PDB file of C-alpha atoms and ligand atoms in Angstrom:
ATOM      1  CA  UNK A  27     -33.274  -5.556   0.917  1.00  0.00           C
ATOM      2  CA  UNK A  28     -31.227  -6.930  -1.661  1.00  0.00           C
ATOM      3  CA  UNK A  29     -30.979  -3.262  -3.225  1.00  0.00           C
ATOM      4  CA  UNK A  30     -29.535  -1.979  -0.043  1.00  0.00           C
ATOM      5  CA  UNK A  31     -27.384  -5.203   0.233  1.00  0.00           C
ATOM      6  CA  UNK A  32     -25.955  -4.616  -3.869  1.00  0.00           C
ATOM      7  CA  UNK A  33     -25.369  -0.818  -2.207  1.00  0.00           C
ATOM      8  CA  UNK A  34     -23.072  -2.233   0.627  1.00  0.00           C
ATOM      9  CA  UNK A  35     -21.209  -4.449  -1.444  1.00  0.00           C
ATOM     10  CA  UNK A  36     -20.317  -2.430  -4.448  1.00  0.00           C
ATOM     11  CA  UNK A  37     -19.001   0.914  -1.787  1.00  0.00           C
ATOM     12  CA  UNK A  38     -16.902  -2.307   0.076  1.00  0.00           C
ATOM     13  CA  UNK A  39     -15.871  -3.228  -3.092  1.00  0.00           C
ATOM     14  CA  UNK A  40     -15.049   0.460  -4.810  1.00  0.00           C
ATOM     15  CA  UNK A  41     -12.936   1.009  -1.162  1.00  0.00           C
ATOM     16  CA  UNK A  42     -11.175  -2.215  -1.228  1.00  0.00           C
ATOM     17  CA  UNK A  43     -10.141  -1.481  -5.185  1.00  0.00           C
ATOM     18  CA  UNK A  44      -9.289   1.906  -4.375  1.00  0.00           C
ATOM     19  CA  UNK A  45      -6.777   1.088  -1.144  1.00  0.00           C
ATOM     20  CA  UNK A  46      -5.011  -1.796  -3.459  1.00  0.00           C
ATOM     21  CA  UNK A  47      -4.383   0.561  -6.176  1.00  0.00           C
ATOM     22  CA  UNK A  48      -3.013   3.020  -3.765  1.00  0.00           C
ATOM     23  CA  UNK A  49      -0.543   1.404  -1.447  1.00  0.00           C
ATOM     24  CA  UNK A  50       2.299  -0.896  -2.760  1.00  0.00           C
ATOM     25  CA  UNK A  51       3.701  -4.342  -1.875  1.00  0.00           C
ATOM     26  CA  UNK A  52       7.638  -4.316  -1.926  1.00  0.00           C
ATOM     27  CA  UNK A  53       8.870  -8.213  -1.897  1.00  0.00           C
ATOM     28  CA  UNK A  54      12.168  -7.131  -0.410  1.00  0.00           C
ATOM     29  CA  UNK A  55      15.140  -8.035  -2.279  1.00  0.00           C
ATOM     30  CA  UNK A  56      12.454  -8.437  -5.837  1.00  0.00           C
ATOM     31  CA  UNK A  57      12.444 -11.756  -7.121  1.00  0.00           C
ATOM     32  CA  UNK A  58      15.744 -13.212  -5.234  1.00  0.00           C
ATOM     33  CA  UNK A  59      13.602 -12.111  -1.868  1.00  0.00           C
ATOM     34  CA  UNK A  60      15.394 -11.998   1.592  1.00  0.00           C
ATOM     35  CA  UNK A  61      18.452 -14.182   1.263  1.00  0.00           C
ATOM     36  CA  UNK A  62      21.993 -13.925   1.246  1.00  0.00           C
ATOM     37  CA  UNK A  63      23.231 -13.386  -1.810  1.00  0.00           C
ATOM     38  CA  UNK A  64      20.508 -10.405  -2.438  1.00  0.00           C
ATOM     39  CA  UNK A  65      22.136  -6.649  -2.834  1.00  0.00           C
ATOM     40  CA  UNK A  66      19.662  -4.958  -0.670  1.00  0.00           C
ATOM     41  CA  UNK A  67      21.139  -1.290  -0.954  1.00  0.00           C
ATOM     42  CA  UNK A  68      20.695  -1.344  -4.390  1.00  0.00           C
ATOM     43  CA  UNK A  69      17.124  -3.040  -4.177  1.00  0.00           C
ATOM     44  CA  UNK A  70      16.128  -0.664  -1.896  1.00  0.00           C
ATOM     45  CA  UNK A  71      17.449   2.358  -3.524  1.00  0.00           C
ATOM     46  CA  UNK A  72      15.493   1.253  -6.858  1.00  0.00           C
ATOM     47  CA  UNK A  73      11.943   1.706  -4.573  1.00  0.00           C
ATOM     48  CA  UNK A  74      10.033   4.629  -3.153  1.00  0.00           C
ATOM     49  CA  UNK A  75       8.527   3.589   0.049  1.00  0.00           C
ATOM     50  CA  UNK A  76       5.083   5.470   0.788  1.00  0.00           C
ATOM     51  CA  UNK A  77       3.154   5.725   4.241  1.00  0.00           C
ATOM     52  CA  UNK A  78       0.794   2.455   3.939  1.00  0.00           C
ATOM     53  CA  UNK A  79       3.117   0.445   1.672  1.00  0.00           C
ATOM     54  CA  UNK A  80       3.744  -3.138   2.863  1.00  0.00           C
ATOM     55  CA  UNK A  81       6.693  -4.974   2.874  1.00  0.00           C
ATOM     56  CA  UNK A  82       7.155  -8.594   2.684  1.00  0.00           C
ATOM     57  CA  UNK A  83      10.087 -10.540   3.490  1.00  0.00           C
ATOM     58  CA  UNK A  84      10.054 -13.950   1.287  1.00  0.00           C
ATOM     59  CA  UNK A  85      12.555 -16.529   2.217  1.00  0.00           C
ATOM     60  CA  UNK A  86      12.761 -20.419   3.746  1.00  0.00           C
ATOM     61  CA  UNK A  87      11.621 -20.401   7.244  1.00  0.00           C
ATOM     62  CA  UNK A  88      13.970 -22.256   8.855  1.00  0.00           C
ATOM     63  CA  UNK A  89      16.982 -20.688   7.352  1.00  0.00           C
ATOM     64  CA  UNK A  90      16.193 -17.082   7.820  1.00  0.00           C
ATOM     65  CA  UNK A  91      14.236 -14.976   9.986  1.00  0.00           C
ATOM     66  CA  UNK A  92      13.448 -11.100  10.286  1.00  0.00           C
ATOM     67  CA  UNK A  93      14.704  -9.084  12.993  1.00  0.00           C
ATOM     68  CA  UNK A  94      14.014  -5.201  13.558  1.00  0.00           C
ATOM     69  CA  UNK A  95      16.316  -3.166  15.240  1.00  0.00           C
ATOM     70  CA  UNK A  96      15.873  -0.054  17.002  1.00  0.00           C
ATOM     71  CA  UNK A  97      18.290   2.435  15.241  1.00  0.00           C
ATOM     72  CA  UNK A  98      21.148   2.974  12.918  1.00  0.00           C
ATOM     73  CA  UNK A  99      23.970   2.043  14.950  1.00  0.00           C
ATOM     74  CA  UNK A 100      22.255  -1.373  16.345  1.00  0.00           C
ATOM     75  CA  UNK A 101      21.733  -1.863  12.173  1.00  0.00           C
ATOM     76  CA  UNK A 102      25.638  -0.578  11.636  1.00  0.00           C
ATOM     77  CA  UNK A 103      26.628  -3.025  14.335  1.00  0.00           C
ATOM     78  CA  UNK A 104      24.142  -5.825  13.067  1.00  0.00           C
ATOM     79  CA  UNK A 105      23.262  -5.668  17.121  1.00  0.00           C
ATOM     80  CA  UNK A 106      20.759  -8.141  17.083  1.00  0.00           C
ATOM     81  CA  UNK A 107      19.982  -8.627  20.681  1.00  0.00           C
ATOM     82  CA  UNK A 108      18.628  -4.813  20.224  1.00  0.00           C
ATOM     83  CA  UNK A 109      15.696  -6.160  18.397  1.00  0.00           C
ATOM     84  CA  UNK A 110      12.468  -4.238  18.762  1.00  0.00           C
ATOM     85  CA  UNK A 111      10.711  -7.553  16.679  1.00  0.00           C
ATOM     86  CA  UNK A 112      11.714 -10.379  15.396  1.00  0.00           C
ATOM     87  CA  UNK A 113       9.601 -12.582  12.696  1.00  0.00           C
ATOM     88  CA  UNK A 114      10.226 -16.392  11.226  1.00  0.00           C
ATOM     89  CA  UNK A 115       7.512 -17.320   9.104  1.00  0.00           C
ATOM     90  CA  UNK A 116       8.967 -17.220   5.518  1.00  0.00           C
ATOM     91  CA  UNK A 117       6.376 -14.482   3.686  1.00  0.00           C
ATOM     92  CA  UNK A 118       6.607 -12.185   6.230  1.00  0.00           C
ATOM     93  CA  UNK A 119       4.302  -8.742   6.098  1.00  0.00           C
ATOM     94  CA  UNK A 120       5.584  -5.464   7.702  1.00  0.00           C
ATOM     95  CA  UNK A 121       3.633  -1.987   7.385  1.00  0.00           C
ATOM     96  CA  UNK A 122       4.924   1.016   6.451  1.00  0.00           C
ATOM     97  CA  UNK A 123       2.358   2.854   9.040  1.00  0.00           C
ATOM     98  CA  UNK A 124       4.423   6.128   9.187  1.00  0.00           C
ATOM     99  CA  UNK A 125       7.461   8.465   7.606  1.00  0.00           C
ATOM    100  CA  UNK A 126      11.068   8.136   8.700  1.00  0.00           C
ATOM    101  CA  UNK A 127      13.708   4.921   8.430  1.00  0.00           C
ATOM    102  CA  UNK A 128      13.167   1.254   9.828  1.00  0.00           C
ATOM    103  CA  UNK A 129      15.931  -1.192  10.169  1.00  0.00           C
ATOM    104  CA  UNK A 130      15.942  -4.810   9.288  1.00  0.00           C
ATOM    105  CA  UNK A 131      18.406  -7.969   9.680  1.00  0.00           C
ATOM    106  CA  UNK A 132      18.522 -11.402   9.579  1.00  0.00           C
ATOM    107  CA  UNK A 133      18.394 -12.929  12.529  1.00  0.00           C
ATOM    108  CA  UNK A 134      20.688 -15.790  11.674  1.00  0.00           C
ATOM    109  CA  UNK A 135      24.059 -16.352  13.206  1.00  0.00           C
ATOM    110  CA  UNK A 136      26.460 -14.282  11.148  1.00  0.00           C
ATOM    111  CA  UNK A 137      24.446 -13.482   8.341  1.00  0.00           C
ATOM    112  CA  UNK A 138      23.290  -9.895   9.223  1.00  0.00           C
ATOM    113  CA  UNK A 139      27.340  -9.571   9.095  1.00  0.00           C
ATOM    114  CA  UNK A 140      27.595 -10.836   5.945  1.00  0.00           C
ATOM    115  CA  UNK A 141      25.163  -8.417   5.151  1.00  0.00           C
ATOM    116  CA  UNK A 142      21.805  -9.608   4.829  1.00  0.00           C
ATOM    117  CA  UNK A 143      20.115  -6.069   6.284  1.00  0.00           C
ATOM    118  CA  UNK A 144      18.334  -3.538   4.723  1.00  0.00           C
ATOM    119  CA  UNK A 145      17.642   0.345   5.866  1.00  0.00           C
ATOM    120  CA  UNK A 146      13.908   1.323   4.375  1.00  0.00           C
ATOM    121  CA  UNK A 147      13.072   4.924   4.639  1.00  0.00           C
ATOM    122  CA  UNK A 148       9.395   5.808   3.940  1.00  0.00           C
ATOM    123  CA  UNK A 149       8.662   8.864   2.430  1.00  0.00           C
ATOM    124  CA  UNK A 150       6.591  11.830   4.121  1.00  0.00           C
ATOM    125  CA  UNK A 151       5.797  15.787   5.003  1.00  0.00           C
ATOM    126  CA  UNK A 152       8.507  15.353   7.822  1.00  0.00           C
ATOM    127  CA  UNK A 153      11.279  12.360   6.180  1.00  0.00           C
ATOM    128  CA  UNK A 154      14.239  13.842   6.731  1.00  0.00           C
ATOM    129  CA  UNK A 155      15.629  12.143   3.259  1.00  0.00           C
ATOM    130  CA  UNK A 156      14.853   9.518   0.787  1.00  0.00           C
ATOM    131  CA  UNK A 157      16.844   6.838  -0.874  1.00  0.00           C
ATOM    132  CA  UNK A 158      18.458   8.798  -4.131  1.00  0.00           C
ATOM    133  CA  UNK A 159      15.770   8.327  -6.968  1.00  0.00           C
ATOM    134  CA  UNK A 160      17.907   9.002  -9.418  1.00  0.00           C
ATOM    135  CA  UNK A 161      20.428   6.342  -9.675  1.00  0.00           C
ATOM    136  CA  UNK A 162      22.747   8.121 -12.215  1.00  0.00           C
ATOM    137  CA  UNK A 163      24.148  10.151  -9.359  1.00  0.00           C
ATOM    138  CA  UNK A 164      26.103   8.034  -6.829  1.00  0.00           C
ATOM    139  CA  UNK A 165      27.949  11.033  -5.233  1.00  0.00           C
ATOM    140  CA  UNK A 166      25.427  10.330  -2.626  1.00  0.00           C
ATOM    141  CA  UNK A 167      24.080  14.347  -2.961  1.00  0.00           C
ATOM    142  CA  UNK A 168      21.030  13.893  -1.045  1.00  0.00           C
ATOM    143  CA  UNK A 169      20.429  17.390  -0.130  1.00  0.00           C
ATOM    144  CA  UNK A 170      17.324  18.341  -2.287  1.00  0.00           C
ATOM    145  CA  UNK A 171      16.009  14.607  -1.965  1.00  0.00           C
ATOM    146  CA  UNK A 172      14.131  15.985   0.941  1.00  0.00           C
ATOM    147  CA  UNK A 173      12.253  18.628  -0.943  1.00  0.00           C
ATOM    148  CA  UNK A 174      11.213  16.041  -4.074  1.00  0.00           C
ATOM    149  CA  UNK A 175      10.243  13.702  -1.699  1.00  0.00           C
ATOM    150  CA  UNK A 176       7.131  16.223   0.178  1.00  0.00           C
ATOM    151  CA  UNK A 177       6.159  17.515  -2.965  1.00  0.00           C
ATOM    152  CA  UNK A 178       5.639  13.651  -4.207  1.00  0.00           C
ATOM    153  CA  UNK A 179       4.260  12.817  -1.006  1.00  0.00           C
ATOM    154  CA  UNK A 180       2.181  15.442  -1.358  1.00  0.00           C
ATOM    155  CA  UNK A 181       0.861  15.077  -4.306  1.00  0.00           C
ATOM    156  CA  UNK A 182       0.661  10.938  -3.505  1.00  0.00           C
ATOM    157  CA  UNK A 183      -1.539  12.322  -0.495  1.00  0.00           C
ATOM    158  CA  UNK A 184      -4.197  14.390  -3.067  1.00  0.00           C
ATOM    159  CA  UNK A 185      -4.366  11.278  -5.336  1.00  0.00           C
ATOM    160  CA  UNK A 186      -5.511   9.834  -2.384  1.00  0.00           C
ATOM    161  CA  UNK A 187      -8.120  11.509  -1.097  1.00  0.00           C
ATOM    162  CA  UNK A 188      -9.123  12.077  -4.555  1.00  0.00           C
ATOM    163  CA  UNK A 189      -9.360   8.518  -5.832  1.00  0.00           C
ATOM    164  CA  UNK A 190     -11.581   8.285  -2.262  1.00  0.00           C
ATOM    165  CA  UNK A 191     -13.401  11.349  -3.462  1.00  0.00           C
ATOM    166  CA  UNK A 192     -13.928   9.766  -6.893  1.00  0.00           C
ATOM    167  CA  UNK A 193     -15.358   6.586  -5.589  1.00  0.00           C
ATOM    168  CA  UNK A 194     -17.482   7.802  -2.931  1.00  0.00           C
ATOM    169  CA  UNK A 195     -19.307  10.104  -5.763  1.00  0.00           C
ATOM    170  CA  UNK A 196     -19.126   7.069  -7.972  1.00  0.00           C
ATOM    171  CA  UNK A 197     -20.955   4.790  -5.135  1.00  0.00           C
ATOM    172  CA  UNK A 198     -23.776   7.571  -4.379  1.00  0.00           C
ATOM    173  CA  UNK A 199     -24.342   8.091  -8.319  1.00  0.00           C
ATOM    174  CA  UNK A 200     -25.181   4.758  -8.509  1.00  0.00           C
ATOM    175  CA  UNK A 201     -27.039   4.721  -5.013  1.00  0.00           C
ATOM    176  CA  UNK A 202     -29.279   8.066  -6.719  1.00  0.00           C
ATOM    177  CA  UNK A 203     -29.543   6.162  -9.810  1.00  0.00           C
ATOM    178  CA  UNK A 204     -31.273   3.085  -8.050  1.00  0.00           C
ATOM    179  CA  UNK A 205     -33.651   4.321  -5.855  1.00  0.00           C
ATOM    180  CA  UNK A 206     -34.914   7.690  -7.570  1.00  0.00           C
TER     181      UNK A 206
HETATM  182  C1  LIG B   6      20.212   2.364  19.705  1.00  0.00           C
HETATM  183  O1  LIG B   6      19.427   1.403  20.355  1.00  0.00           O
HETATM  184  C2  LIG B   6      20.122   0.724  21.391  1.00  0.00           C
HETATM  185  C3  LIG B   6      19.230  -0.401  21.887  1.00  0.00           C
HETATM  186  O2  LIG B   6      17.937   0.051  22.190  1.00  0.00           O
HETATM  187  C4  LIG B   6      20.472   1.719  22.474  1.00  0.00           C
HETATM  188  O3  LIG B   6      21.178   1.062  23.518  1.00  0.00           O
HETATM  189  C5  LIG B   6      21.341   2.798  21.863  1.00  0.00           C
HETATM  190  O4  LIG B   6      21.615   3.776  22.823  1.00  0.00           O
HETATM  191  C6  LIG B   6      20.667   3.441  20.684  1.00  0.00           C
HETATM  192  N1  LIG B   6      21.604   4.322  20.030  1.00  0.00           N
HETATM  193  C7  LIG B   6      21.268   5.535  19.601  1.00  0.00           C
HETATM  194  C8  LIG B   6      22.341   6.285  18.903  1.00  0.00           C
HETATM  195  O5  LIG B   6      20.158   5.993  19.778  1.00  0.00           O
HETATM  196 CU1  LIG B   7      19.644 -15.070   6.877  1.00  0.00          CU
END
């Protein structure tokens, strides 16, 4: 009973250790968070966003909110009544649950004009591109981006079934080494 319970535990814990280590938190906009004065295009263009990643949007409630819009030109346009979801809680969470680009604004009157948006594109087999990794070139040459970013996803993908891998063999080891 309290072998089998031990068992339970230590696989929910080896699984819960192993999904924190692989997917990231992004605070949008780092320490100054989801405000105003933040320079999201060059926050954003500093991370690499991975199926699974979180976001979360830190800011007063109150003062700011978190709208998602459906597609580049709503974002362009800062077309807010376009929005697909719209959050206000101040420490806001928003999963990365597959490849390709996701728009978000303020929702506050004039500030997505002013330019409180950001444009996250999450990595995968079929993103089309990537926010440039290397931050040297500014030409904005994002050509091969595509290619680096499968072969990291890729290889971000085998990490991750092998880290599961590793800890399921870890958690029967120990299961073996208990009861035989
Ligand atoms: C973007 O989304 C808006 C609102 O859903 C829609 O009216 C518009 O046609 C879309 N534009 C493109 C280019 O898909
Ligand atoms: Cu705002």
């Amino acid at each position: 009973m309290g072998l089998k319970n031990t068992i339970l535990l230590s696989l929910f814990f080896v699984a819960l250790v192993a999904k924190k280590g692989l997917a990231a938190q992004h605070v949008v906009g780092g320490s100054q968070g989801w405000e105003e004065s933040t320079d999201f295009n060059s926050w954003a263009s500093a991370q690499k966003f991975k199926v699974g990643d979180q976001l979360v949007f830190k800011y007063t409630s109150g003062l700011h909110s978190v709208v998602e819009l459906p597609n580049e030109s709503a974002f362009k346009n800062c077309d807010l009544g376009s929005a697909l979801d719209s959050k206000k809680g101040g420490n806001d969470v928003v999963k990365l649950n597959k490849a390709g680009t996701r728009y978000f604004a303020c929702g506050t009157l004039g500030h997505c004009d002013q330019g409180m948006k950001v444009k996250i594109t999450t990595a995968g087999s079929t993103a089309a591109s990537s926010p440039a990794s290397s931050s040297s070139n500014d030409d904005g040459s994002s050509s091969d981006a595509s290619t680096t970013t499968s072969t990291t996803s890729a290889a971000s993908a085998n990490f991750n079934s092998f880290a599961l891998f590793f800890a399921m063999t870890a958690v029967w080891a120990l299961v073996l080494v208990y009861v035989f």
